[in-house]
C-alpha positions in Angstrom: 76.2 118.6 263.7 74.9 120.6 266.5 76.0 119.4 270.0 73.1 118.7 272.8 75.5 119.8 275.5 75.6 116.2 276.8 78.3 114.8 274.6 75.7 113.5 272.0 75.1 114.4 268.3 71.9 115.5 266.8 70.6 113.5 263.8 68.7 114.8 260.9 65.1 113.9 261.2 62.4 113.1 258.8 58.9 112.3 260.2 57.1 109.2 258.7 54.4 109.6 256.2 51.3 107.5 255.8 52.0 104.7 253.4 49.8 103.9 250.6 49.5 100.4 249.3 51.6 98.4 251.8 51.0 95.2 250.3 49.8 93.7 253.7 48.5 90.2 253.3 45.0 89.3 254.2 46.2 87.0 256.7 47.0 88.7 259.8 49.6 87.4 262.7 49.5 83.9 263.8 50.7 82.1 266.9 53.4 79.8 266.4 54.9 79.2 269.8 54.7 80.1 273.3 57.1 79.8 276.2 55.5 78.8 279.7 54.1 81.6 281.7 55.6 83.8 283.1 58.3 84.6 280.7 59.2 87.7 278.8 61.1 87.3 275.1 63.5 90.0 274.4 65.4 89.0 271.0 65.2 86.1 268.6 67.7 84.6 266.2 67.3 81.7 263.8 69.9 79.3 262.5 70.6 77.4 259.3 68.6 74.6 260.5 65.4 76.6 261.3 65.8 76.3 265.0 64.7 79.7 267.0 66.5 80.9 269.8 65.1 83.5 272.0 66.2 85.4 275.0 63.9 85.5 278.3 64.3 88.7 280.4 62.5 87.5 283.2 63.7 84.0 283.6 67.3 84.8 282.2 67.1 82.0 280.0 68.0 81.1 276.3 65.2 79.2 274.9 65.4 76.8 271.8 62.4 76.1 269.8 63.0 73.5 266.9 60.1 74.4 264.7 56.7 76.3 264.8 54.7 74.2 267.4 57.3 72.6 269.1 57.6 72.6 272.8 60.4 75.4 273.7 63.2 74.0 275.6 65.6 75.8 277.9 69.2 75.7 276.4 71.0 77.9 278.7 70.7 79.7 282.0 72.8 81.7 284.5 72.9 85.3 282.6 72.0 88.5 284.0 69.9 91.2 282.4 69.5 89.5 279.1 69.4 91.4 275.8 70.2 90.6 272.2 71.1 87.4 270.5 72.6 86.6 267.0 73.6 83.5 265.4 77.3 83.3 264.0 78.1 81.9 260.6 79.7 78.9 262.5 76.4 78.2 264.1 77.2 79.4 267.6 75.2 82.1 269.4 76.1 85.3 270.8 74.0 86.2 273.8 73.9 90.0 275.2 73.5 91.0 279.0 73.6 94.0 280.9 70.1 95.1 279.8 69.3 97.3 282.8 69.8 101.0 284.0 72.5 100.0 286.8 74.7 98.1 284.3 74.3 100.6 281.5 75.2 103.7 283.5 77.8 102.2 285.7 79.5 100.9 282.7 81.1 104.3 281.8 83.2 103.7 285.1 83.7 100.0 284.6 82.0 98.0 281.9 80.5 94.6 283.3 78.0 93.5 280.6 79.3 90.0 279.2 78.5 89.1 275.6 78.5 85.2 275.7 79.4 82.8 273.3 77.0 79.8 273.5 76.8 76.4 272.1 73.4 75.7 270.6 73.4 72.3 271.3 74.6 72.0 274.9 74.1 75.5 276.2 77.8 75.5 277.3 78.7 79.4 277.5 82.2 81.3 277.7 82.6 85.0 277.7 83.2 86.6 274.1 83.6 90.2 275.0 82.6 92.8 277.9 80.8 95.9 276.9 78.8 98.6 278.9 75.4 96.9 277.8 74.4 94.4 275.2 70.7 95.5 274.8 70.5 95.2 271.2 73.1 93.0 269.4 74.1 92.5 266.0 76.8 91.1 263.4 77.7 92.4 260.3 78.9 90.3 257.3 82.4 91.5 257.9 82.3 89.8 261.3 82.1 93.0 263.5 79.6 92.8 266.4 77.5 96.0 267.7 76.1 96.1 271.0 73.7 98.8 272.2 73.5 100.6 275.6 69.8 101.8 276.0 70.7 103.5 279.4 74.1 104.7 278.6 73.2 106.2 275.1 76.1 104.4 273.3 77.0 101.7 270.7 79.9 99.5 271.1 81.7 97.8 268.1 83.9 94.6 268.6 86.0 94.3 265.8 86.8 90.9 264.0 90.0 91.0 265.8 88.2 91.5 269.1 89.2 95.0 269.8 86.3 96.8 271.6 85.3 100.5 270.9 82.7 101.1 273.6 82.0 104.6 271.9 81.8 103.8 268.4 78.5 105.6 268.1 76.8 108.0 270.5 72.9 108.7 270.3 69.9 108.9 272.8 68.5 105.6 273.9 69.8 103.2 271.0 68.1 99.7 271.6 67.7 97.1 268.6 70.2 96.7 266.1 70.6 95.4 262.4 73.0 95.5 259.8 72.1 96.3 256.4 72.7 93.4 253.8 75.6 95.3 252.0 77.3 96.1 255.4 76.8 99.8 254.4 74.6 100.8 257.7 73.8 99.9 261.1 69.9 100.5 261.6 69.3 101.5 265.2 65.8 101.4 266.7 65.7 104.3 269.5 62.9 103.7 272.2 62.6 106.1 275.1 63.9 109.4 274.3 63.6 110.8 270.7 62.0 107.6 269.4 63.3 107.0 266.0 64.8 104.5 263.4 68.3 105.8 262.7 70.8 104.8 260.1 74.6 104.8 261.1 76.9 104.6 258.2 79.4 101.8 259.0 82.3 103.7 257.6 81.3 107.2 259.5 79.2 106.8 262.4 79.2 110.4 263.1 77.1 111.0 260.1 73.9 109.2 261.6 70.5 110.4 260.2 67.1 109.1 261.0 65.0 107.5 258.4 61.8 107.5 260.7 60.8 109.2 264.0 57.9 109.0 266.0 55.5 112.0 266.6 51.9 112.5 268.0 50.2 109.4 269.2 53.1 107.2 267.6 55.4 108.7 270.1 54.1 106.2 272.6 54.7 103.2 270.3 58.1 102.7 271.6 60.3 101.3 268.9 62.2 98.1 270.2 64.0 95.4 268.3 64.3 95.3 264.4 65.7 93.5 261.6 66.3 94.4 257.8 64.4 92.6 254.6 66.6 91.7 251.4 66.0 95.4 250.2 67.7 96.9 253.4 64.4 98.1 254.7 64.4 98.4 258.4 61.2 96.2 259.8 60.7 97.3 263.6 58.8 95.7 266.5 57.0 98.4 268.7 55.3 98.1 272.2 52.1 99.6 271.1 52.2 100.4 267.4 52.5 96.8 265.8 55.1 95.8 263.5 56.5 98.6 261.0 58.5 98.5 257.8 60.3 101.5 256.7 60.6 102.4 253.0 63.3 103.6 251.0 61.3 106.7 250.6 60.9 107.0 254.7 57.1 106.1 254.5 56.3 103.8 257.5 54.0 100.7 256.6 52.3 98.9 259.3 52.6 95.2 258.5 50.8 93.9 261.5 48.6 95.5 264.4 47.3 94.1 267.6 50.6 92.6 268.6 51.4 94.5 271.6 54.5 94.5 273.7 56.4 93.3 270.7 60.3 93.4 271.5 62.0 91.9 268.3 61.5 90.6 264.9 63.5 88.1 262.8 63.4 86.3 259.7 63.8 82.5 259.3 66.5 80.6 257.8 66.9 77.1 255.9 64.3 74.9 254.6 62.8 73.5 257.7 61.3 74.8 260.8 61.3 78.5 261.1 62.3 78.8 257.5 64.0 81.4 255.2 61.7 84.4 254.3 59.3 84.2 256.9 59.1 86.7 259.5 58.6 86.1 263.3 57.7 88.4 266.0 58.4 87.8 269.7 57.3 89.7 272.7 57.1 90.4 276.5 53.9 88.2 276.5 56.1 85.1 275.8 54.5 84.5 272.4 56.0 84.0 268.9 54.1 85.2 266.1 54.6 84.6 262.3 53.7 88.0 260.5 52.8 86.9 256.9 52.8 90.4 255.7 56.5 90.5 256.1 57.3 87.5 253.8 60.5 88.2 252.0 62.0 84.9 250.3 65.5 86.8 249.7 66.0 87.9 253.7 68.5 86.6 255.5 69.0 88.7 258.8 
């Protein structure tokens, strides 16, 4: 692949095509929770009990919301520049930090962004790993953890044994992360420069390719967080363009519009609360919306 001269690799690009028959439900987004003002929700994850956990970039909290309509409670505090969040198979949380330009860029001299292991009941936390940044955070079915550095143009991989590869993948402005259900690839939302959704093969990260990229007015949409549905299709939260689904044929379907400043999306789990198959969106407006058009009864991400 051709070098950009800055240590990055180019990726093959395919412009999105207008989708026909997206199957969008008649019912639009509906608000199901809201944190107290002011607050900026950065990322979400749902555990097997249907409880939602969300990071608050403004207040540096982890919120827990037990069910739609419930009053959010502060689970944990004392973070710095919060980023992604995932629920591990054992029910504990991984919470990323270092989501700021200073930490991301100085991380090349000395990584200082902590990824915390957080108890979902007590909020007690300990350091799981240290990276350059953990803006986006994802865990694969094999136990590997991925952390993106939006301001340093790299993605770290923490192996199941705990070994940290800070330069597992390189690309411009990687943000949200999600692993395909079959562990074949990591999907990356790229936000600021060369906005795109990129597929990174787990076994060959240098062979990354774009499955969609922004152009025209969509160049200002700013893809942020993402998840994947049961078919392995990326579902993407954008700041100005709504909620997108990228099909296997590289068409882009708008699942929801009018939900501005969206930062992330994720599927529910379990049979109660934020239950399995339902798609939820969080944003810098501090609001949690359900996106009925994204319903997927087999989704687990």
